[in-house]
Short mmCIF file of C-alpha atoms and ligand atoms in Angstrom, two decimals:
data_model
loop_
_atom_site.label_atom_id
_atom_site.label_comp_id
_atom_site.label_asym_id
_atom_site.label_seq_id
_atom_site.Cartn_x
_atom_site.Cartn_y
_atom_site.Cartn_z
CA MET A 1 -0.02 0.22 -0.23
CA THR A 2 1.50 3.44 -0.67
CA ASN A 3 1.65 6.06 2.02
CA GLN A 4 -1.67 7.87 0.77
CA GLY A 5 -3.63 4.86 1.91
CA LYS A 6 -1.82 4.01 5.31
CA HIS A 7 -3.08 5.18 8.68
CA VAL A 8 -1.22 7.68 10.86
CA ALA A 9 -0.59 6.27 14.34
CA LEU A 10 0.75 8.81 16.86
CA VAL A 11 2.92 7.52 19.38
CA GLY A 12 4.69 9.15 22.71
CA PHE A 13 4.98 9.24 26.08
CA MET A 14 2.00 10.68 28.55
CA GLY A 15 2.18 14.19 28.87
CA ALA A 16 3.70 14.75 25.11
CA GLY A 17 0.53 16.11 23.62
CA LYS A 18 -0.82 13.24 21.30
CA THR A 19 -4.31 14.14 21.73
CA THR A 20 -3.98 17.62 21.03
CA LEU A 21 -1.85 16.90 17.74
CA ALA A 22 -3.88 13.97 16.95
CA GLN A 23 -7.39 16.28 16.68
CA GLU A 24 -5.34 18.82 14.31
CA VAL A 25 -4.15 16.00 12.22
CA ALA A 26 -7.21 14.34 11.63
CA ARG A 27 -8.75 17.57 11.09
CA ARG A 28 -5.91 18.73 8.31
CA LEU A 29 -6.09 15.22 6.59
CA ASN A 30 -10.02 15.24 7.01
CA ARG A 31 -9.62 11.58 8.60
CA MET A 32 -11.53 9.65 11.45
CA LEU A 33 -9.51 10.25 14.76
CA MET A 34 -9.75 7.05 16.93
CA GLU A 35 -8.36 7.68 20.91
CA VAL A 36 -7.47 3.84 22.05
CA ASP A 37 -7.76 4.76 25.42
CA ARG A 38 -11.18 6.20 25.14
CA ILE A 39 -12.21 3.32 22.79
CA VAL A 40 -10.95 0.72 25.39
CA GLU A 41 -13.07 3.26 28.38
CA THR A 42 -16.37 2.56 26.13
CA THR A 43 -16.02 -1.25 25.38
CA THR A 44 -14.70 -1.98 28.43
CA ARG A 45 -17.04 -0.10 29.92
CA GLN A 46 -14.30 0.84 32.47
CA SER A 47 -12.04 3.75 33.18
CA ILE A 48 -8.03 3.21 32.37
CA PRO A 49 -7.48 3.84 36.39
CA GLU A 50 -10.13 0.95 37.30
CA LEU A 51 -8.73 -1.04 34.26
CA PHE A 52 -4.98 -0.95 35.61
CA ALA A 53 -6.48 -1.54 39.20
CA VAL A 54 -7.41 -5.11 38.12
CA GLY A 55 -3.71 -5.43 36.76
CA GLU A 56 -1.83 -3.94 34.06
CA SER A 57 -2.11 -7.12 31.61
CA THR A 58 -5.85 -6.70 31.78
CA PHE A 59 -5.72 -3.16 30.15
CA ARG A 60 -2.77 -4.49 27.49
CA GLU A 61 -4.85 -7.01 26.04
CA ALA A 62 -7.87 -4.96 25.95
CA GLU A 63 -5.78 -2.04 24.25
CA GLU A 64 -4.19 -4.71 21.57
CA ARG A 65 -8.03 -5.62 20.72
CA VAL A 66 -8.74 -1.83 19.89
CA VAL A 67 -5.70 -1.07 18.25
CA ARG A 68 -6.33 -4.36 15.72
CA GLY A 69 -9.62 -3.00 15.27
CA VAL A 70 -8.78 0.39 14.55
CA LEU A 71 -6.00 -0.86 12.08
CA ALA A 72 -8.11 -2.87 10.30
CA ASN A 73 -10.57 -0.09 9.01
CA PRO A 74 -10.51 0.24 5.26
CA ARG A 75 -10.36 3.43 5.36
CA PRO A 76 -6.85 5.66 6.98
CA VAL A 77 -7.71 6.84 9.60
CA VAL A 78 -5.57 9.13 12.55
CA ALA A 79 -5.17 6.87 15.63
CA ASP A 80 -3.81 8.32 18.85
CA LEU A 81 -2.02 5.42 20.97
CA GLY A 82 -1.76 5.21 24.48
CA GLY A 83 1.93 5.95 25.63
CA GLY A 84 2.37 2.19 26.69
CA ALA A 85 0.66 0.38 23.70
CA VAL A 86 4.17 0.28 22.24
CA THR A 87 5.14 -2.33 24.99
CA THR A 88 3.02 -5.28 23.59
CA PRO A 89 5.19 -6.61 20.97
CA HIS A 90 1.70 -7.49 19.00
CA VAL A 91 1.02 -3.98 18.66
CA ARG A 92 4.24 -3.12 17.37
CA GLU A 93 3.68 -5.51 14.53
CA LEU A 94 0.34 -4.14 13.81
CA LEU A 95 2.01 -0.78 13.70
CA TYR A 96 4.37 -1.99 11.08
CA HIS A 97 2.26 -3.26 8.79
CA HIS A 98 -0.77 -1.23 8.85
CA ALA A 99 0.16 1.99 9.83
CA ILE A 100 3.09 5.35 9.34
CA THR A 101 3.79 5.30 12.63
CA VAL A 102 4.79 8.66 13.82
CA TRP A 103 6.71 9.49 17.23
CA LEU A 104 5.84 12.87 18.88
CA ASP A 105 9.19 13.20 20.64
CA GLU A 106 8.84 15.43 23.66
CA ASP A 107 11.50 15.89 26.95
CA ALA A 108 10.99 14.28 30.29
CA ASP A 109 10.68 17.57 31.70
CA THR A 110 7.71 18.71 29.28
CA CYS A 111 5.50 15.51 29.96
CA TRP A 112 6.16 15.51 33.50
CA GLU A 113 4.70 19.21 34.14
CA ARG A 114 1.58 18.31 32.12
CA VAL A 115 0.88 15.22 33.86
CA ARG A 116 2.13 15.28 37.57
CA ALA A 117 -1.46 16.76 38.48
CA SER A 118 -3.54 14.02 36.58
CA ASP A 119 -4.79 10.68 37.86
CA ARG A 120 -3.15 8.43 35.57
CA PRO A 121 -1.87 5.41 36.87
CA LEU A 122 1.56 5.86 35.51
CA ALA A 123 2.16 9.25 36.41
CA GLN A 124 1.82 9.09 40.59
CA ASP A 125 5.67 9.28 41.08
CA GLU A 126 8.04 11.42 39.64
CA ALA A 127 11.26 8.93 39.83
CA GLU A 128 9.03 6.37 38.56
CA PHE A 129 8.03 8.58 35.85
CA ARG A 130 11.10 9.10 34.78
CA ARG A 131 12.47 5.90 34.91
CA LEU A 132 9.43 4.77 32.40
CA PHE A 133 10.05 7.49 30.05
CA GLU A 134 13.81 6.09 29.82
CA GLU A 135 12.92 2.89 29.34
CA ARG A 136 10.29 3.60 26.67
CA ARG A 137 11.91 5.82 24.34
CA PRO A 138 14.03 2.97 22.81
CA LEU A 139 10.92 1.28 21.81
CA TYR A 140 9.38 4.75 20.32
CA ALA A 141 12.28 4.65 18.50
CA GLN A 142 11.84 1.27 17.02
CA VAL A 143 8.48 1.76 15.81
CA ALA A 144 8.71 5.41 14.82
CA ASP A 145 8.55 5.71 11.22
CA PHE A 146 8.84 9.56 11.63
CA VAL A 147 10.00 11.62 14.73
CA VAL A 148 7.63 14.70 14.43
CA HIS A 149 7.14 17.75 16.35
CA ASP A 150 3.90 19.69 15.34
CA ALA A 151 1.01 18.75 13.06
CA ASP A 152 3.19 19.97 9.77
CA ASP A 153 5.73 17.35 10.50
CA ALA A 154 3.06 14.85 11.27
CA VAL A 155 1.12 15.64 8.18
CA LEU A 156 4.49 15.41 5.96
CA ALA A 157 4.98 11.81 7.64
CA ALA A 158 1.27 11.00 6.64
CA ALA A 159 2.35 11.67 2.92
CA GLY A 160 5.63 10.09 3.24
CA VAL A 161 7.61 13.42 3.21
CA HIS A 162 10.86 13.52 5.29
CA VAL A 163 12.52 17.15 5.30
CA GLU A 164 15.58 17.57 6.83
CA ARG A 165 19.07 19.91 6.51
CA GLY A 166 21.40 17.21 5.81
CA ALA A 167 19.06 14.29 4.66
CA LEU A 168 21.08 13.74 1.48
CA ARG A 169 24.01 12.75 3.34
CA ARG A 170 21.82 9.78 4.82
CA LEU A 171 19.71 9.07 1.96
CA GLY A 172 20.61 5.50 2.21
CA SER A 173 18.86 4.83 5.20
CA LEU A 174 15.98 7.05 4.20
CA VAL A 175 15.24 4.61 1.18
CA PRO A 176 12.51 2.37 2.24
CA GLY A 177 13.26 -1.22 1.61
CA ASP A 178 16.49 -3.59 1.04
CA ALA A 179 16.08 -3.62 -2.67
CA LYS A 180 18.44 -2.29 -5.62
CA ILE A 181 18.35 1.16 -6.33
CA ALA A 182 18.38 3.75 -9.67
CA LEU A 183 19.46 7.00 -9.73
CA VAL A 184 17.97 9.30 -11.88
CA SER A 185 19.05 13.01 -12.12
CA ASP A 186 20.36 15.92 -14.32
CA PRO A 187 23.28 16.64 -15.44
CA ASN A 188 23.87 20.02 -13.44
CA VAL A 189 22.35 18.01 -10.35
CA ALA A 190 24.28 15.10 -10.80
CA GLY A 191 27.93 17.59 -10.82
CA ILE A 192 26.83 19.33 -7.70
CA HIS A 193 25.22 16.88 -5.84
CA GLY A 194 25.39 13.46 -7.42
CA MET A 195 28.41 12.18 -5.63
CA ASP A 196 26.78 12.69 -2.13
CA ALA A 197 24.00 10.62 -2.82
CA GLN A 198 25.63 8.02 -4.73
CA LEU A 199 27.82 8.02 -1.72
CA ALA A 200 24.80 7.65 0.74
CA LEU A 201 23.05 5.34 -1.40
CA GLY A 202 25.71 2.93 -0.61
CA PRO A 203 25.71 -0.79 -1.63
CA ARG A 204 22.00 -0.52 -2.61
CA LEU A 205 23.29 1.69 -5.94
CA ALA A 206 22.90 -0.70 -8.90
CA GLN A 207 22.73 1.94 -11.72
CA VAL A 208 23.51 5.74 -11.85
CA HIS A 209 21.18 7.47 -15.15
CA GLU A 210 21.17 11.23 -16.05
CA LEU A 211 18.07 12.63 -17.98
CA PRO A 212 18.42 15.86 -20.50
CA PRO A 213 18.76 19.14 -17.94
CA GLY A 214 15.13 20.90 -18.18
CA GLU A 215 12.00 20.47 -20.34
CA GLU A 216 13.94 18.27 -22.62
CA ALA A 217 13.62 15.83 -19.69
CA LYS A 218 10.15 15.62 -20.01
CA THR A 219 9.69 14.05 -23.52
CA LEU A 220 8.73 10.53 -25.10
CA ALA A 221 12.75 10.23 -26.61
CA ALA A 222 14.16 10.75 -22.93
CA LEU A 223 11.70 8.39 -21.30
CA ASP A 224 12.21 5.88 -24.29
CA ARG A 225 16.15 6.37 -23.39
CA LEU A 226 15.67 5.82 -19.65
CA TRP A 227 13.08 3.13 -20.08
CA GLN A 228 15.23 1.14 -22.07
CA ASP A 229 18.32 1.71 -19.53
CA LEU A 230 16.56 1.12 -16.34
CA ARG A 231 17.80 -2.49 -14.99
CA LEU A 232 15.11 -3.33 -12.02
CA ASP A 233 13.35 -5.87 -10.77
CA ARG A 234 9.67 -5.19 -9.27
CA ARG A 235 11.10 -3.99 -5.76
CA GLY A 236 13.83 -2.03 -7.07
CA THR A 237 13.63 1.70 -6.43
CA ILE A 238 13.63 4.72 -8.60
CA VAL A 239 15.83 7.57 -6.70
CA ALA A 240 15.03 11.03 -8.61
CA LEU A 241 17.39 13.70 -7.47
CA GLY A 242 16.76 17.04 -9.34
CA GLY A 243 14.45 19.69 -9.80
CA GLY A 244 10.30 19.41 -10.83
CA CYS A 245 11.46 18.40 -14.85
CA THR A 246 13.91 15.58 -13.22
CA THR A 247 11.23 14.81 -10.84
CA ASP A 248 8.24 14.40 -13.46
CA ALA A 249 9.63 12.70 -15.50
CA ALA A 250 11.88 9.87 -13.44
CA GLY A 251 8.46 9.62 -11.59
CA PHE A 252 6.48 8.59 -14.49
CA ALA A 253 9.59 6.36 -15.59
CA ALA A 254 8.87 4.92 -12.06
CA ALA A 255 4.72 4.52 -12.85
CA THR A 256 5.30 2.78 -16.12
CA TYR A 257 8.25 0.69 -15.80
CA LEU A 258 7.30 -2.97 -14.99
CA ARG A 259 4.00 -1.29 -14.90
CA GLY A 260 5.04 0.49 -12.09
CA VAL A 261 8.19 0.32 -9.38
CA PRO A 262 8.64 2.08 -6.27
CA TRP A 263 10.17 5.59 -6.29
CA VAL A 264 11.62 8.41 -4.17
CA PRO A 265 11.90 12.08 -5.04
CA VAL A 266 15.05 13.95 -3.52
CA PRO A 267 13.59 17.51 -4.99
CA THR A 268 16.32 19.81 -5.20
CA SER A 269 15.12 23.11 -6.50
CA LEU A 270 12.68 25.28 -4.71
CA VAL A 271 9.87 24.57 -7.26
CA ALA A 272 10.12 20.96 -6.62
CA GLN A 273 10.45 20.93 -3.02
CA VAL A 274 7.59 22.96 -2.48
CA ASP A 275 5.21 21.93 -5.28
CA ALA A 276 6.45 19.54 -7.79
CA ALA A 277 7.57 16.65 -5.62
CA ILE A 278 4.57 16.38 -3.40
CA GLY A 279 1.49 14.79 -4.35
CA GLY A 280 2.11 11.90 -6.72
CA LYS A 281 1.49 13.53 -9.81
CA THR A 282 4.01 12.53 -12.64
CA ALA A 283 4.22 13.80 -16.09
CA ILE A 284 5.98 14.26 -19.46
CA ASP A 285 5.10 16.99 -22.28
CA ILE A 286 4.16 16.26 -25.72
CA PRO A 287 3.74 18.68 -28.52
CA GLN A 288 0.05 19.36 -28.08
CA GLY A 289 0.89 20.58 -24.44
CA LYS A 290 2.87 20.16 -21.37
CA ASN A 291 2.08 17.38 -18.62
CA LEU A 292 -0.26 16.00 -21.02
CA VAL A 293 0.67 12.42 -20.64
CA GLY A 294 1.48 11.29 -17.21
CA ALA A 295 0.61 9.57 -13.99
CA PHE A 296 -0.90 9.60 -10.41
CA HIS A 297 2.37 7.45 -8.84
CA TRP A 298 2.68 8.16 -4.79
CA PRO A 299 6.23 8.13 -3.75
CA VAL A 300 7.36 5.82 -1.22
CA ARG A 301 9.20 8.12 0.64
CA THR A 302 10.02 12.00 -0.37
CA VAL A 303 13.12 13.40 1.09
CA ILE A 304 13.61 16.90 1.26
CA ASP A 305 16.91 18.50 2.17
CA ALA A 306 16.65 22.69 1.96
CA ALA A 307 20.57 22.90 2.24
CA LEU A 308 20.76 21.40 -1.49
CA LEU A 309 18.83 24.78 -2.43
CA GLU A 310 22.17 26.57 -1.40
CA THR A 311 23.40 26.14 -5.15
CA LEU A 312 20.41 27.07 -6.53
CA PRO A 313 20.63 29.86 -8.94
CA GLU A 314 18.84 32.96 -8.55
CA PRO A 315 16.31 32.96 -11.43
CA GLN A 316 15.49 29.36 -10.41
CA ARG A 317 14.99 30.34 -7.26
CA ARG A 318 12.53 33.21 -8.00
CA GLU A 319 11.06 30.46 -9.97
CA GLY A 320 10.15 28.83 -6.84
CA MET A 321 9.01 32.03 -4.67
CA ALA A 322 5.82 32.24 -7.03
CA GLU A 323 4.62 28.96 -5.81
CA VAL A 324 5.55 30.17 -2.24
CA VAL A 325 3.63 33.00 -2.50
CA LYS A 326 0.60 31.35 -3.84
CA THR A 327 0.68 28.73 -1.09
CA GLY A 328 0.96 31.51 1.46
CA LEU A 329 -1.75 33.28 0.19
CA LEU A 330 -3.83 30.09 0.47
CA ALA A 331 -2.83 29.29 3.71
CA GLY A 332 -3.70 32.77 4.52
CA GLU A 333 0.02 33.19 5.80
CA PRO A 334 3.52 34.93 5.00
CA LEU A 335 4.92 31.43 4.25
CA TRP A 336 7.75 33.60 2.16
CA GLU A 337 9.04 35.56 4.94
CA LEU A 338 10.17 32.41 6.61
CA PRO A 339 13.91 31.17 6.52
CA ASP A 340 13.99 28.45 3.77
CA ASP A 341 13.94 25.36 6.08
CA GLU A 342 10.90 26.27 7.82
CA LEU A 343 9.50 27.78 3.85
CA VAL A 344 9.88 24.95 2.70
CA ARG A 345 8.66 22.61 5.18
CA ARG A 346 5.53 24.56 5.98
CA CYS A 347 4.50 24.80 2.34
CA ALA A 348 5.42 21.10 1.68
CA ALA A 349 3.14 20.55 4.45
CA PHE A 350 0.17 22.57 3.37
CA LYS A 351 0.40 20.89 -0.61
CA ALA A 352 1.05 17.14 1.24
CA ALA A 353 -2.53 17.63 3.63
CA LEU A 354 -4.41 19.12 -0.14
CA CYS A 355 -3.23 16.44 -1.82
CA LEU A 356 -3.79 13.52 0.68
CA ARG A 357 -7.89 15.20 1.42
CA ASP A 358 -8.08 14.97 -2.61
CA PRO A 359 -5.42 13.00 -4.41
CA HIS A 360 -6.72 12.56 -7.72
CA ASP A 361 -7.55 16.39 -8.19
CA ASN A 362 -11.38 16.40 -7.64
CA ALA A 363 -12.26 19.04 -5.98
CA GLU A 364 -10.26 21.16 -3.38
CA ARG A 365 -6.56 20.56 -4.76
CA LYS A 366 -8.06 22.62 -7.69
CA MET A 367 -6.85 25.32 -5.46
CA LEU A 368 -3.73 24.87 -6.03
CA ASN A 369 -4.43 26.79 -9.51
CA LEU A 370 -4.55 29.92 -7.79
CA GLY A 371 -3.26 32.59 -10.53
CA HIS A 372 -2.80 29.82 -13.25
CA THR A 373 -5.68 30.19 -15.62
CA PHE A 374 -3.78 33.88 -16.44
CA ALA A 375 -0.39 32.31 -16.60
CA HIS A 376 -0.84 29.23 -18.73
CA ALA A 377 -2.79 32.06 -20.88
CA LEU A 378 0.62 34.19 -20.80
CA GLU A 379 2.70 31.23 -21.32
CA ALA A 380 0.88 29.91 -24.21
CA ALA A 381 0.68 33.25 -25.78
CA ALA A 382 4.10 33.65 -25.76
CA ALA A 383 4.78 30.07 -26.94
CA TYR A 384 6.25 29.33 -23.57
CA ASP A 385 9.51 31.14 -25.16
CA GLY A 386 10.75 34.78 -23.14
CA ILE A 387 8.24 34.00 -20.28
CA THR A 388 8.93 31.64 -17.28
CA HIS A 389 6.36 29.81 -15.99
CA GLY A 390 7.04 31.42 -12.39
CA HIS A 391 6.90 35.07 -13.97
CA ALA A 392 3.99 34.06 -15.37
CA VAL A 393 2.45 32.74 -12.53
CA ALA A 394 3.49 35.90 -10.06
CA LEU A 395 1.22 38.30 -13.09
CA GLY A 396 -1.42 35.72 -12.67
CA LEU A 397 -1.29 35.78 -8.67
CA LEU A 398 -2.06 39.47 -9.71
CA ALA A 399 -4.96 38.90 -11.34
CA ALA A 400 -6.63 36.58 -9.40
CA LEU A 401 -5.89 38.61 -6.34
CA ARG A 402 -7.70 41.60 -7.48
CA LEU A 403 -10.75 39.66 -8.95
CA SER A 404 -10.71 38.17 -5.36
CA GLY A 405 -11.10 42.03 -4.09
CA ARG A 406 -7.74 41.81 -2.65
CA ASP A 407 -4.76 44.06 -2.10
CA VAL A 408 -1.78 43.23 -4.52
CA GLY A 409 0.96 45.66 -2.45
CA GLN A 410 2.47 41.97 -0.89
CA VAL A 411 2.79 40.14 -4.30
CA GLU A 412 4.35 43.27 -6.34
CA GLU A 413 7.07 44.05 -3.52
CA ILE A 414 8.20 40.44 -3.13
CA LEU A 415 7.65 38.88 -6.80
CA ARG A 416 7.70 42.32 -8.89
CA PRO A 417 6.60 40.89 -11.96
CA LYS A 418 6.45 43.31 -15.12
CA PRO A 419 3.94 42.82 -17.47
CA VAL A 420 4.99 40.82 -20.64
CA ARG A 421 4.65 41.84 -24.50
CA VAL A 422 2.53 39.16 -25.96
CA ASP A 423 -0.47 39.07 -28.10
CA ARG A 424 -3.43 40.01 -26.11
CA GLU A 425 -5.85 38.15 -28.63
CA ARG A 426 -3.53 34.99 -28.66
CA ALA A 427 -3.67 35.00 -24.37
CA TRP A 428 -7.31 35.51 -24.59
CA ALA A 429 -7.98 32.50 -26.93
CA ALA A 430 -5.94 30.42 -24.88
CA LEU A 431 -7.12 31.60 -21.67
CA GLN A 432 -11.05 30.23 -23.17
CA ARG A 433 -9.40 27.23 -24.44
CA ASP A 434 -7.96 26.07 -21.04
CA LYS A 435 -11.14 27.01 -19.02
CA LYS A 436 -14.33 25.68 -20.41
CA VAL A 437 -16.90 28.10 -20.75
CA VAL A 438 -19.96 27.92 -18.91
CA GLY A 439 -23.12 30.04 -19.86
CA GLY A 440 -20.73 33.06 -20.41
CA GLU A 441 -18.49 33.16 -17.23
CA LEU A 442 -15.45 31.33 -16.92
CA ARG A 443 -14.38 29.17 -13.34
CA LEU A 444 -11.41 30.32 -11.47
CA VAL A 445 -9.78 29.85 -8.03
CA LEU A 446 -10.07 33.03 -5.98
CA LEU A 447 -9.90 34.19 -2.20
CA GLY A 448 -13.17 34.34 -0.35
CA ASP A 449 -13.36 36.02 2.94
CA ASP A 450 -13.14 32.46 4.98
CA GLY A 451 -10.55 31.05 2.54
CA PRO A 452 -10.31 29.89 -1.10
CA ARG A 453 -12.74 28.96 -3.31
CA TRP A 454 -12.65 27.01 -6.91
CA ASP A 455 -14.77 26.84 -9.73
CA VAL A 456 -15.92 30.21 -8.87
CA ALA A 457 -17.84 31.89 -11.93
CA VAL A 458 -16.25 35.32 -13.00
CA PRO A 459 -17.95 37.41 -15.84
CA HIS A 460 -16.06 37.03 -19.26
CA GLU A 461 -15.15 40.88 -19.11
CA ASP A 462 -13.76 41.34 -15.88
CA VAL A 463 -11.53 37.98 -16.51
CA ARG A 464 -10.86 39.67 -19.98
CA ARG A 465 -10.11 43.11 -18.22
CA GLU A 466 -7.44 41.47 -15.61
CA LEU A 467 -5.59 39.32 -18.48
CA ASP A 468 -4.91 42.90 -20.04
CA ALA A 469 -3.60 44.25 -17.08
CA LEU A 470 -1.11 41.77 -17.44
CA ILE A 471 0.10 42.58 -20.61
CA ALA A 472 2.51 45.51 -21.80
N1 NAD B 501 4.21 17.19 -10.61
C1 NAD B 501 3.93 18.27 -10.21
O1 NAD B 501 2.76 18.09 -9.14
C2 NAD B 501 4.54 19.66 -10.58
C3 NAD B 501 4.20 20.75 -9.66
C4 NAD B 501 4.81 22.16 -10.05
C5 NAD B 501 5.61 21.91 -11.31
N2 NAD B 501 6.24 20.56 -12.03
C6 NAD B 501 7.09 20.58 -13.17
O2 NAD B 501 8.50 21.04 -12.71
C7 NAD B 501 9.02 21.38 -13.43
C8 NAD B 501 9.70 22.68 -13.01
O3 NAD B 501 10.84 22.67 -12.45
P1 NAD B 501 11.69 23.12 -11.75
O4 NAD B 501 11.68 24.45 -11.98
O5 NAD B 501 12.65 22.61 -10.65
O6 NAD B 501 12.83 22.80 -13.39
P2 NAD B 501 13.85 22.23 -13.40
O7 NAD B 501 13.85 20.56 -12.84
O8 NAD B 501 14.44 22.22 -14.89
O9 NAD B 501 15.22 22.77 -12.48
C9 NAD B 501 15.61 23.88 -12.85
C10 NAD B 501 17.01 23.97 -13.24
O10 NAD B 501 17.88 24.41 -11.93
C11 NAD B 501 18.51 23.20 -11.82
N3 NAD B 501 18.89 23.00 -10.73
C12 NAD B 501 17.47 22.20 -9.80
N4 NAD B 501 18.40 21.96 -8.54
C13 NAD B 501 19.60 22.62 -8.53
C14 NAD B 501 20.53 23.01 -7.44
N5 NAD B 501 20.50 22.34 -6.12
N6 NAD B 501 21.59 23.45 -7.99
C15 NAD B 501 21.63 23.75 -8.85
N7 NAD B 501 21.13 23.83 -10.00
C16 NAD B 501 19.31 23.49 -9.39
C17 NAD B 501 18.45 22.26 -12.80
O11 NAD B 501 19.73 21.50 -13.35
C18 NAD B 501 17.63 23.27 -13.78
O12 NAD B 501 18.92 23.63 -14.52
C19 NAD B 501 7.93 21.56 -14.82
O13 NAD B 501 8.01 20.62 -15.82
C20 NAD B 501 6.48 21.48 -14.33
O14 NAD B 501 5.98 21.15 -15.16
C21 NAD B 501 4.95 19.61 -11.48
ZN1 ZN B 502 2.75 26.54 -11.06
#
């Protein structure tokens, strides 16, 4: 099962804050929250202190039954496990097979402060509490697929996304399984980070491939060469190291080679870290248009190392900032003001949650198209030459904000988009082709007072006026 269909199980010591975190994660993923302790109390009709009074083993047996039931749920849930659940070997085994296990790691002092006044059976004596804390740590470490500190971390874990500065250096331990690995990269990135990746992958690395740089990677010719060069069995894993072009193309190779092999994007550009490598969409281009052939193929892991951005050329960084600003506007927070590591983590988490809620782009995932109807029209009018996607998105955001009745000052200040010189009629024709027209109105993503809305009907003349304002 791929990550997006798996349960998320929260583990951690009493007082770590699991209950609050579990509620927040369930809300953000729009999943059912199952609190194991509460279910134990309801099904046994006894409180936890009462069950412990009979004997801890009585409680652990009931707990194991409940965990088994919760993880048998056909729809993915967020499960909040009691602090001691992992002491039961069967529970650890269930977690291993049926959940992404997420450890909320909090220090002993904080945990003790939160529970010292409670009636929890195992929190009556501080020395005993601290002894237990030390005893349990190795068990949490053993079962944890991810260690988290907040809801963004947990959402990323649910999507299989590992965010850590320096992660490239320990890539070998972050690619799940023990099968052979084919590393796919582009020549620029391979020249800068390829050797670190190869060393980190160690003896599992079986082959190294290069795709052409940029959009050339997303062509049938490049894919054909890669398909023919790949030598993997069904368990073999493709690791895609590079920008969005590399991850889109290598991801599509992973979706199609042997009818699908596991893959792990390691995005190296800002565009790829906050956007392209999140959400499981893979694609190549055909002469009729960009991204017209592709597949949904969720990675088994995504590894994001913001340190890799330090070698990214400034124009490429600006490309990414347009998507960062878009994400911040959608999230209603100035995410663009954050330092790189936080910026990437928060933006990736926002997109990850959205894609987990709507993996096949039928509903709210559409909000990611904020500004993009205009952007695509400008790009098409320029025949994808002379305007970058980021520049077009920056302009598109201006139009979307104006139609939303919002101030454009921030976007102008951060992205400084200049109007482009393209043919107005061509841009207008492209925009109408992009969006099917419903009764003289176009459907766009706009920002409402209570958050983003998609499929909003906007009169033709308003859209045309805003499009014209973007053209020099
Ligand atoms: N699948 C999705 O959901 C999705 C979302 C957004 C964009 N995309 C796709 O992503 C592509 C654009 O991605 P991109 O902007 O990353 O382009 P890209 O992959 O071409 O990378 C941009 C350039 O930066 C270089 N580069 C990348 N990382 C570097 C680093 N760390 N140091 C130095 N140089 C580096 C690359 O070699 C390349 O020359 C488009 O094809 C777009 O369709 C896909
Ligand atoms: Zn975009």
